[in-house]
mmCIF file of C-alpha atoms in Angstrom:
data_model
loop_
_atom_site.group_PDB
_atom_site.id
_atom_site.type_symbol
_atom_site.label_atom_id
_atom_site.label_comp_id
_atom_site.label_asym_id
_atom_site.label_seq_id
_atom_site.Cartn_x
_atom_site.Cartn_y
_atom_site.Cartn_z
ATOM 1 C CA MET A 306 -0.030 -0.101 0.123
ATOM 2 C CA ASN A 307 1.300 3.368 -0.914
ATOM 3 C CA ILE A 308 0.827 6.498 1.536
ATOM 4 C CA LEU A 309 1.268 10.119 0.999
ATOM 5 C CA VAL A 310 2.137 11.862 3.940
ATOM 6 C CA ILE A 311 1.558 15.805 3.519
ATOM 7 C CA GLU A 312 3.366 17.256 6.878
ATOM 8 C CA ASP A 313 6.344 19.791 7.004
ATOM 9 C CA ASP A 314 7.778 18.905 10.420
ATOM 10 C CA LYS A 315 10.785 16.831 9.817
ATOM 11 C CA LEU A 316 11.027 15.241 13.273
ATOM 12 C CA LEU A 317 7.485 14.117 12.896
ATOM 13 C CA THR A 318 7.840 12.917 9.429
ATOM 14 C CA ASP A 319 11.085 10.853 10.137
ATOM 15 C CA LEU A 320 8.941 9.087 13.073
ATOM 16 C CA ILE A 321 6.017 8.365 10.708
ATOM 17 C CA ILE A 322 8.224 6.919 8.251
ATOM 18 C CA GLN A 323 9.912 4.893 10.551
ATOM 19 C CA ARG A 324 6.669 3.272 11.867
ATOM 20 C CA LEU A 325 4.734 3.204 8.725
ATOM 21 C CA SER A 326 7.627 1.429 6.899
ATOM 22 C CA ARG A 327 7.734 -1.435 9.522
ATOM 23 C CA GLU A 328 4.100 -2.120 8.367
ATOM 24 C CA LYS A 329 5.388 -2.786 4.793
ATOM 25 C CA PHE A 330 3.583 0.703 3.699
ATOM 26 C CA ASP A 331 5.249 2.286 0.825
ATOM 27 C CA VAL A 332 5.381 5.996 2.096
ATOM 28 C CA ARG A 333 6.070 9.313 0.460
ATOM 29 C CA ILE A 334 6.683 12.568 2.242
ATOM 30 C CA ALA A 335 5.431 15.881 0.680
ATOM 31 C CA VAL A 336 6.376 19.230 2.572
ATOM 32 C CA ASP A 337 3.786 21.325 1.249
ATOM 33 C CA ALA A 338 0.343 21.174 -0.736
ATOM 34 C CA GLN A 339 2.289 21.767 -4.040
ATOM 35 C CA GLU A 340 4.583 19.033 -3.449
ATOM 36 C CA GLY A 341 1.863 16.857 -2.368
ATOM 37 C CA LEU A 342 -0.425 17.300 -5.643
ATOM 38 C CA LYS A 343 2.753 16.762 -7.473
ATOM 39 C CA PHE A 344 3.313 13.350 -6.058
ATOM 40 C CA ILE A 345 -0.713 12.617 -6.305
ATOM 41 C CA GLY A 346 -0.263 13.502 -10.078
ATOM 42 C CA GLU A 347 2.943 11.023 -10.250
ATOM 43 C CA LYS A 348 1.623 8.245 -8.510
ATOM 44 C CA ARG A 349 -1.979 7.910 -7.142
ATOM 45 C CA PRO A 350 -1.583 6.908 -3.360
ATOM 46 C CA ASP A 351 -4.052 4.428 -1.676
ATOM 47 C CA LEU A 352 -4.250 6.998 1.197
ATOM 48 C CA ILE A 353 -3.129 10.425 2.166
ATOM 49 C CA LEU A 354 -2.279 11.572 5.941
ATOM 50 C CA LEU A 355 -2.796 15.419 5.708
ATOM 51 C CA ASP A 356 -1.518 17.895 8.330
ATOM 52 C CA LEU A 357 -3.421 21.342 8.325
ATOM 53 C CA ILE A 358 -1.054 23.778 8.705
ATOM 54 C CA LEU A 359 1.223 23.774 5.935
ATOM 55 C CA PRO A 360 3.437 26.418 4.169
ATOM 56 C CA GLY A 361 1.415 28.197 1.307
ATOM 57 C CA LEU A 362 -1.861 26.509 0.370
ATOM 58 C CA ASP A 363 -3.352 24.952 3.871
ATOM 59 C CA GLY A 364 -4.372 21.441 4.456
ATOM 60 C CA PHE A 365 -8.311 22.545 4.127
ATOM 61 C CA GLY A 366 -7.453 23.994 0.526
ATOM 62 C CA LEU A 367 -5.599 20.880 -0.398
ATOM 63 C CA LEU A 368 -8.506 18.649 0.849
ATOM 64 C CA ALA A 369 -10.939 20.761 -1.267
ATOM 65 C CA GLN A 370 -8.806 20.595 -4.159
ATOM 66 C CA ILE A 371 -8.255 16.697 -3.953
ATOM 67 C CA ARG A 372 -12.305 16.104 -3.758
ATOM 68 C CA GLU A 373 -12.845 18.527 -6.433
ATOM 69 C CA ASN A 374 -10.695 16.747 -9.003
ATOM 70 C CA PRO A 375 -12.573 13.505 -10.017
ATOM 71 C CA LYS A 376 -9.327 11.727 -10.621
ATOM 72 C CA THR A 377 -8.276 12.182 -6.788
ATOM 73 C CA ALA A 378 -11.833 12.412 -5.308
ATOM 74 C CA SER A 379 -11.896 9.005 -4.105
ATOM 75 C CA ILE A 380 -8.546 8.717 -2.434
ATOM 76 C CA PRO A 381 -9.215 8.517 1.064
ATOM 77 C CA VAL A 382 -7.628 11.153 3.195
ATOM 78 C CA ILE A 383 -7.088 11.278 7.095
ATOM 79 C CA VAL A 384 -6.271 14.385 8.590
ATOM 80 C CA LEU A 385 -3.712 14.382 11.236
ATOM 81 C CA SER A 386 -3.131 17.603 12.808
ATOM 82 C CA ASN A 387 -2.779 19.141 16.146
ATOM 83 C CA ILE A 388 -5.572 21.756 15.316
ATOM 84 C CA SER A 389 -8.415 20.714 17.499
ATOM 85 C CA GLY A 390 -11.087 23.216 17.493
ATOM 86 C CA LYS A 391 -14.480 21.864 16.956
ATOM 87 C CA GLU A 392 -15.292 24.079 13.963
ATOM 88 C CA ASP A 393 -12.042 22.779 12.176
ATOM 89 C CA ILE A 394 -12.713 19.355 12.650
ATOM 90 C CA GLU A 395 -16.179 19.874 11.118
ATOM 91 C CA HIS A 396 -15.057 21.777 8.446
ATOM 92 C CA ALA A 397 -12.491 18.919 7.647
ATOM 93 C CA MET A 398 -14.946 16.456 7.780
ATOM 94 C CA SER A 399 -17.402 18.277 5.874
ATOM 95 C CA LEU A 400 -14.719 18.579 2.779
ATOM 96 C CA GLY A 401 -14.774 14.801 2.833
ATOM 97 C CA ALA A 402 -11.740 13.706 5.368
ATOM 98 C CA ALA A 403 -12.017 10.026 6.134
ATOM 99 C CA ASP A 404 -11.017 10.625 9.742
ATOM 100 C CA PHE A 405 -9.610 13.492 11.691
ATOM 101 C CA LEU A 406 -6.778 12.472 14.193
ATOM 102 C CA ILE A 407 -5.069 14.749 16.725
ATOM 103 C CA LYS A 408 -1.459 14.400 16.879
ATOM 104 C CA ALA A 409 -1.097 14.472 20.739
ATOM 105 C CA ASP A 410 -4.065 12.367 21.595
ATOM 106 C CA PHE A 411 -2.714 9.201 19.545
ATOM 107 C CA SER A 412 0.557 7.116 19.817
ATOM 108 C CA LEU A 413 1.908 6.086 16.174
ATOM 109 C CA GLY A 414 0.472 2.744 16.675
ATOM 110 C CA GLY A 415 -2.669 4.136 17.225
ATOM 111 C CA ILE A 416 -2.583 6.062 13.793
ATOM 112 C CA VAL A 417 -1.419 3.122 11.875
ATOM 113 C CA ASP A 418 -4.798 1.153 13.553
ATOM 114 C CA LYS A 419 -6.664 3.944 12.182
ATOM 115 C CA ILE A 420 -4.956 3.821 8.689
ATOM 116 C CA LYS A 421 -5.618 -0.031 8.691
ATOM 117 C CA ILE A 422 -9.467 0.476 9.155
ATOM 118 C CA VAL A 423 -9.631 3.373 6.672
ATOM 119 C CA LEU A 424 -8.097 1.149 4.239
ATOM 120 C CA SER A 425 -10.107 -1.874 4.693
ATOM 121 C CA LYS A 426 -13.330 0.224 4.437
ATOM 122 C CA LYS A 427 -11.819 1.384 1.034
ATOM 123 C CA GLN A 428 -11.155 -2.217 -0.018
ATOM 124 C CA LEU A 429 -14.726 -3.250 0.936
ATOM 125 C CA LYS A 430 -16.176 -0.379 -1.481
ATOM 126 C CA ILE A 431 -14.296 -1.671 -4.113
ATOM 127 C CA MET B 416 -1.448 44.278 24.688
ATOM 128 C CA THR B 417 -5.292 44.162 24.086
ATOM 129 C CA ARG B 418 -7.379 41.145 25.207
ATOM 130 C CA LYS B 419 -7.897 39.620 21.834
ATOM 131 C CA PRO B 420 -4.209 39.603 20.421
ATOM 132 C CA LYS B 421 -3.307 38.371 23.823
ATOM 133 C CA ILE B 422 -5.836 35.230 23.252
ATOM 134 C CA GLU B 423 -4.381 34.688 19.730
ATOM 135 C CA LEU B 424 -0.908 34.720 21.190
ATOM 136 C CA ILE B 425 -1.718 32.055 23.603
ATOM 137 C CA LEU B 426 -3.499 30.171 21.013
ATOM 138 C CA VAL B 427 -0.588 30.229 18.607
ATOM 139 C CA THR B 428 1.954 29.614 21.167
ATOM 140 C CA ALA B 429 -0.083 26.735 22.783
ATOM 141 C CA HIS B 430 -0.308 25.228 19.477
ATOM 142 C CA GLN B 431 3.269 25.419 18.462
ATOM 143 C CA LEU B 432 4.231 23.554 21.810
ATOM 144 C CA LYS B 433 1.946 20.640 20.580
ATOM 145 C CA THR B 434 4.374 19.714 17.923
ATOM 146 C CA PRO B 435 7.270 18.809 20.042
ATOM 147 C CA LEU B 436 5.104 17.485 22.470
ATOM 148 C CA SER B 437 3.221 15.184 19.993
ATOM 149 C CA ALA B 438 6.761 13.921 18.803
ATOM 150 C CA LEU B 439 7.867 12.991 22.608
ATOM 151 C CA LYS B 440 4.514 11.330 22.922
ATOM 152 C CA TRP B 441 4.978 9.051 19.789
ATOM 153 C CA ILE B 442 8.723 8.202 21.101
ATOM 154 C CA PHE B 443 7.751 7.312 24.482
ATOM 155 C CA LYS B 444 4.906 5.349 23.247
ATOM 156 C CA MET B 445 7.169 3.232 20.833
ATOM 157 C CA PHE B 446 9.243 2.445 23.840
ATOM 158 C CA LEU B 447 6.266 1.779 25.891
ATOM 159 C CA GLU B 448 4.589 -0.268 23.415
ATOM 160 C CA GLY B 449 7.772 -2.386 22.725
ATOM 161 C CA GLU B 450 8.196 -0.991 19.111
ATOM 162 C CA ALA B 451 11.979 0.327 20.087
ATOM 163 C CA GLY B 452 13.362 -2.701 21.152
ATOM 164 C CA GLN B 453 13.815 -4.490 24.852
ATOM 165 C CA LEU B 454 14.007 -2.216 27.842
ATOM 166 C CA THR B 455 15.467 -3.146 31.255
ATOM 167 C CA PRO B 456 12.854 -2.711 34.015
ATOM 168 C CA ASN B 457 14.838 0.498 35.048
ATOM 169 C CA GLN B 458 14.812 1.950 31.684
ATOM 170 C CA MET B 459 10.970 1.209 31.332
ATOM 171 C CA GLU B 460 10.288 2.917 34.590
ATOM 172 C CA LEU B 461 12.062 5.990 33.372
ATOM 173 C CA ILE B 462 10.440 6.146 29.957
ATOM 174 C CA LYS B 463 7.006 5.775 31.852
ATOM 175 C CA LYS B 464 8.059 8.899 33.958
ATOM 176 C CA GLY B 465 8.763 10.891 30.860
ATOM 177 C CA ASP B 466 5.670 9.652 29.181
ATOM 178 C CA GLU B 467 3.714 10.867 32.221
ATOM 179 C CA ALA B 468 5.482 13.973 32.376
ATOM 180 C CA ASN B 469 4.594 14.517 28.751
ATOM 181 C CA GLU B 470 1.094 13.812 29.423
ATOM 182 C CA SER B 471 0.760 16.392 31.755
ATOM 183 C CA MET B 472 2.195 19.135 29.393
ATOM 184 C CA ILE B 473 -0.127 18.229 26.901
ATOM 185 C CA SER B 474 -2.838 18.310 29.020
ATOM 186 C CA LEU B 475 -1.919 21.723 30.440
ATOM 187 C CA VAL B 476 -1.425 22.966 26.751
ATOM 188 C CA ASN B 477 -5.099 21.665 25.995
ATOM 189 C CA ASP B 478 -6.262 23.565 29.034
ATOM 190 C CA PHE B 479 -4.806 26.745 27.800
ATOM 191 C CA LEU B 480 -6.054 26.154 24.203
ATOM 192 C CA ASN B 481 -9.518 25.416 25.669
ATOM 193 C CA ALA B 482 -9.944 28.477 27.830
ATOM 194 C CA SER B 483 -8.485 30.803 25.056
ATOM 195 C CA ARG B 484 -11.042 29.287 22.616
ATOM 196 C CA LEU B 485 -13.839 29.766 24.994
ATOM 197 C CA GLU B 486 -12.969 33.397 25.658
ATOM 198 C CA LYS B 487 -12.417 34.096 21.774
ATOM 199 C CA ASN B 488 -15.570 32.439 20.524
ATOM 200 C CA PRO B 489 -17.101 29.500 22.262
ATOM 201 C CA ALA B 490 -19.387 28.662 19.269
ATOM 202 C CA TYR B 491 -21.681 26.355 20.959
ATOM 203 C CA LYS B 492 -23.696 24.148 18.888
ATOM 204 C CA LEU B 493 -26.647 23.376 20.922
ATOM 205 C CA GLU B 494 -28.413 20.173 20.111
ATOM 206 C CA LYS B 495 -30.347 17.367 22.284
ATOM 207 C CA ASN B 496 -27.703 14.962 23.860
ATOM 208 C CA ASN B 497 -27.893 12.040 25.840
ATOM 209 C CA PHE B 498 -26.370 13.228 29.020
ATOM 210 C CA SER B 499 -26.352 9.914 30.849
ATOM 211 C CA LEU B 500 -24.355 8.525 27.853
ATOM 212 C CA LEU B 501 -21.920 11.389 28.147
ATOM 213 C CA VAL B 502 -21.304 10.833 31.868
ATOM 214 C CA LYS B 503 -20.595 7.181 31.338
ATOM 215 C CA SER B 504 -18.196 7.883 28.602
ATOM 216 C CA ILE B 505 -16.036 10.398 30.949
ATOM 217 C CA ILE B 506 -15.901 7.566 33.297
ATOM 218 C CA ALA B 507 -14.640 4.961 30.753
ATOM 219 C CA GLU B 508 -12.050 7.526 29.559
ATOM 220 C CA ASN B 509 -10.735 7.877 33.199
ATOM 221 C CA ASP B 510 -10.610 4.237 33.547
ATOM 222 C CA VAL B 511 -6.582 3.756 33.629
ATOM 223 C CA SER B 512 -6.320 6.488 36.083
ATOM 224 C CA ILE B 513 -9.266 5.046 38.323
ATOM 225 C CA LYS B 514 -8.016 1.548 38.086
ATOM 226 C CA ARG B 515 -4.224 2.543 38.659
ATOM 227 C CA LYS B 516 -5.633 4.268 42.038
ATOM 228 C CA ARG B 517 -7.921 1.564 42.897
ATOM 229 C CA ILE B 518 -10.857 4.100 43.117
ATOM 230 C CA ASP B 519 -14.449 2.788 43.604
ATOM 231 C CA VAL B 520 -16.604 4.865 41.363
ATOM 232 C CA GLU B 521 -20.390 4.813 42.502
ATOM 233 C CA LEU B 522 -22.576 6.028 39.708
ATOM 234 C CA GLU B 523 -26.243 7.023 40.524
ATOM 235 C CA MET B 524 -28.711 8.059 37.779
ATOM 236 C CA PRO B 525 -32.557 7.656 37.087
ATOM 237 C CA PRO B 526 -32.813 4.342 34.643
ATOM 238 C CA GLU B 527 -34.198 6.243 31.671
ATOM 239 C CA ASP B 528 -31.653 8.167 30.035
ATOM 240 C CA ILE B 529 -31.374 12.035 30.403
ATOM 241 C CA TYR B 530 -31.371 14.463 27.800
ATOM 242 C CA LEU B 531 -30.111 17.884 27.440
ATOM 243 C CA ILE B 532 -30.161 20.805 24.903
ATOM 244 C CA CYS B 533 -26.409 21.610 25.011
ATOM 245 C CA ASP B 534 -23.153 21.643 23.144
ATOM 246 C CA ALA B 535 -22.212 18.263 24.101
ATOM 247 C CA SER B 536 -18.367 18.563 23.768
ATOM 248 C CA SER B 537 -18.491 21.689 26.127
ATOM 249 C CA VAL B 538 -20.594 20.068 28.551
ATOM 250 C CA LYS B 539 -18.581 17.034 28.684
ATOM 251 C CA MET B 540 -15.463 19.114 29.075
ATOM 252 C CA ALA B 541 -16.881 20.729 32.107
ATOM 253 C CA ALA B 542 -18.221 17.664 33.757
ATOM 254 C CA SER B 543 -15.047 15.728 32.724
ATOM 255 C CA ASN B 544 -12.864 18.515 34.658
ATOM 256 C CA LEU B 545 -14.897 17.733 37.762
ATOM 257 C CA ILE B 546 -14.362 14.013 37.542
ATOM 258 C CA GLY B 547 -10.898 14.298 36.579
ATOM 259 C CA ASN B 548 -10.246 16.608 39.480
ATOM 260 C CA ALA B 549 -11.935 14.150 41.918
ATOM 261 C CA VAL B 550 -9.810 11.469 40.614
ATOM 262 C CA HIS B 551 -6.784 13.301 40.606
ATOM 263 C CA TYR B 552 -6.840 14.759 44.297
ATOM 264 C CA SER B 553 -8.452 11.293 45.891
ATOM 265 C CA PRO B 554 -6.392 9.041 47.883
ATOM 266 C CA ASP B 555 -5.629 5.513 46.490
ATOM 267 C CA GLY B 556 -8.357 2.957 47.199
ATOM 268 C CA SER B 557 -10.751 5.643 47.953
ATOM 269 C CA LYS B 558 -14.497 6.384 46.531
ATOM 270 C CA ILE B 559 -15.812 8.933 44.368
ATOM 271 C CA ALA B 560 -19.728 9.293 44.060
ATOM 272 C CA ILE B 561 -21.256 10.536 40.862
ATOM 273 C CA LYS B 562 -24.933 11.450 40.770
ATOM 274 C CA VAL B 563 -27.139 12.732 37.996
ATOM 275 C CA GLU B 564 -30.804 13.639 38.847
ATOM 276 C CA GLU B 565 -33.565 15.771 37.618
ATOM 277 C CA ARG B 566 -34.847 18.619 39.846
ATOM 278 C CA GLY B 567 -37.852 20.158 37.961
ATOM 279 C CA ASN B 568 -36.621 21.504 34.816
ATOM 280 C CA LEU B 569 -32.996 21.378 35.821
ATOM 281 C CA ILE B 570 -30.425 18.526 35.510
ATOM 282 C CA GLU B 571 -28.252 18.207 38.498
ATOM 283 C CA PHE B 572 -24.912 16.717 38.290
ATOM 284 C CA SER B 573 -22.695 16.177 41.365
ATOM 285 C CA VAL B 574 -19.317 14.598 42.091
ATOM 286 C CA SER B 575 -17.861 13.898 45.520
ATOM 287 C CA ASP B 576 -14.557 12.694 46.641
ATOM 288 C CA ASN B 577 -12.682 12.048 49.865
ATOM 289 C CA GLY B 578 -9.439 13.861 48.687
ATOM 290 C CA ILE B 579 -7.566 16.692 49.671
ATOM 291 C CA GLY B 580 -10.309 19.339 49.840
ATOM 292 C CA ILE B 581 -9.926 23.173 49.300
ATOM 293 C CA PRO B 582 -8.467 25.211 52.157
ATOM 294 C CA PRO B 583 -11.233 27.559 53.800
ATOM 295 C CA HIS B 584 -9.219 30.683 53.113
ATOM 296 C CA GLN B 585 -8.697 29.634 49.350
ATOM 297 C CA GLN B 586 -12.515 28.567 48.488
ATOM 298 C CA LYS B 587 -13.607 31.939 47.200
ATOM 299 C CA GLU B 588 -11.126 31.707 44.483
ATOM 300 C CA ILE B 589 -11.307 28.325 43.191
ATOM 301 C CA PHE B 590 -13.282 29.252 39.955
ATOM 302 C CA SER B 591 -10.671 32.069 39.408
ATOM 303 C CA LYS B 592 -8.264 31.914 36.362
ATOM 304 C CA PHE B 593 -5.070 30.048 36.976
ATOM 305 C CA PHE B 594 -5.936 29.388 40.715
ATOM 306 C CA ARG B 595 -4.661 26.332 42.310
ATOM 307 C CA GLY B 596 -4.972 25.632 46.180
ATOM 308 C CA ASP B 597 -1.805 25.441 48.130
ATOM 309 C CA ASN B 598 -2.259 22.092 49.028
ATOM 310 C CA ALA B 599 -2.891 20.884 45.323
ATOM 311 C CA THR B 600 0.452 22.956 44.384
ATOM 312 C CA ARG B 601 2.190 21.158 47.178
ATOM 313 C CA ARG B 602 1.008 17.942 45.842
ATOM 314 C CA GLN B 603 1.893 18.493 42.240
ATOM 315 C CA LYS B 604 3.669 21.172 40.759
ATOM 316 C CA THR B 605 2.072 20.869 37.312
ATOM 317 C CA GLY B 606 -1.264 21.943 36.781
ATOM 318 C CA SER B 607 -3.143 24.946 34.582
ATOM 319 C CA GLY B 608 -5.559 26.066 37.158
ATOM 320 C CA LEU B 609 -7.846 26.271 34.404
ATOM 321 C CA GLY B 610 -10.158 23.273 34.737
ATOM 322 C CA LEU B 611 -12.606 24.838 37.371
ATOM 323 C CA TYR B 612 -12.563 28.317 35.353
ATOM 324 C CA VAL B 613 -13.432 26.535 32.293
ATOM 325 C CA ALA B 614 -16.081 24.359 34.055
ATOM 326 C CA LYS B 615 -17.833 27.427 35.204
ATOM 327 C CA LYS B 616 -17.794 29.232 32.058
ATOM 328 C CA ILE B 617 -19.325 26.501 30.199
ATOM 329 C CA ILE B 618 -22.067 26.053 32.790
ATOM 330 C CA GLU B 619 -23.286 29.486 33.194
ATOM 331 C CA ASP B 620 -22.929 29.965 29.481
ATOM 332 C CA HIS B 621 -25.701 27.075 29.334
ATOM 333 C CA GLY B 622 -27.797 29.069 31.761
ATOM 334 C CA GLY B 623 -26.649 26.879 34.631
ATOM 335 C CA LYS B 624 -25.065 27.032 38.037
ATOM 336 C CA ILE B 625 -21.780 25.432 39.603
ATOM 337 C CA TRP B 626 -20.949 25.343 43.267
ATOM 338 C CA PHE B 627 -19.004 23.076 45.641
ATOM 339 C CA GLU B 628 -18.802 22.038 49.234
ATOM 340 C CA SER B 629 -15.390 21.333 50.801
ATOM 341 C CA LYS B 630 -13.644 20.427 53.661
ATOM 342 C CA GLU B 631 -9.809 20.147 53.882
ATOM 343 C CA ASN B 632 -8.383 16.797 54.068
ATOM 344 C CA LYS B 633 -11.853 15.445 54.170
ATOM 345 C CA GLY B 634 -12.952 16.013 50.575
ATOM 346 C CA SER B 635 -15.240 18.178 48.144
ATOM 347 C CA LYS B 636 -18.335 17.784 46.266
ATOM 348 C CA PHE B 637 -18.992 19.796 43.267
ATOM 349 C CA TYR B 638 -22.230 20.189 41.817
ATOM 350 C CA PHE B 639 -23.702 21.798 38.555
ATOM 351 C CA THR B 640 -27.151 22.428 37.318
ATOM 352 C CA ILE B 641 -28.159 23.035 33.623
ATOM 353 C CA PRO B 642 -31.854 23.735 32.431
ATOM 354 C CA SER B 643 -32.907 20.586 30.826
ATOM 355 C CA LYS B 644 -35.336 22.238 28.435
ATOM 356 C CA GLU B 645 -34.654 24.564 25.543
ATOM 357 C CA LYS B 646 -35.723 28.264 26.726
#
């Protein structure tokens, strides 16, 4: 499975790569929305892990673009952010996020479990 | 600095702090969950202490964020919510601390579920702060009693403990922002002093009242009421 992580914090991405690679996921890291869109165009990911605060276009804007494009609309996107305001969570879910995870509330093991749940739901749909 | 920019500053700073705290949490949990190799019992104890300290910091930052958000724009979403279920979920979420301290939780509620028109996450936060304090300040092996009852058109929630109580000379200040009792500070250095302030703001914003009875070294009982029907 091919996972695209869109996150600009180096320490967090190092930890995510380490943990997800152990699960045999193929992980790519994009540090902003522009690079994320480029990577999506090059190779369609099975799932996107998306931070909300990014340099340039933020995660909300990127999520909206992914959903508006028929080629990418069905890619499941899990938001992984420390933004935890009720309105932000509702906004991301209304834009079509598959789940909203608050970084400081989860261990990486917990995040992997959530990824597996979303991927298994996606396979059921196919 | 005027009030709004100060709140913005707190929100931004608190948010920035959460990134390194999240990284620390992920690292500690990798060790605790056995994903970073085998540790000696001593090393495991040290990692556990580091994890606990980090969780205290995360909770402190969350308190700042919650208090700032409530002051900036509470954005309550009033809907019909099952209050009985909400109370049970708070107890379940505190299960680890309750078991670790061998606390006996007695829950008394009417058999039929009680519904409230309220902002669920905020009212849950208020009740959770009271239950969390009761667990936190109770001695190991003691009892906490949680009660929900209908009184006319009010729902009354209460939680009583046999904990450290609040010194009489400080009882007037207990709902003030950043206030912590002398005995609480002696017991644990970290703590935001925002939990009760936040609870009071939420309950009063819902048209309710919050109050307490307390005896130092004997325990405390906190109450709140919320109107059960839409105004």
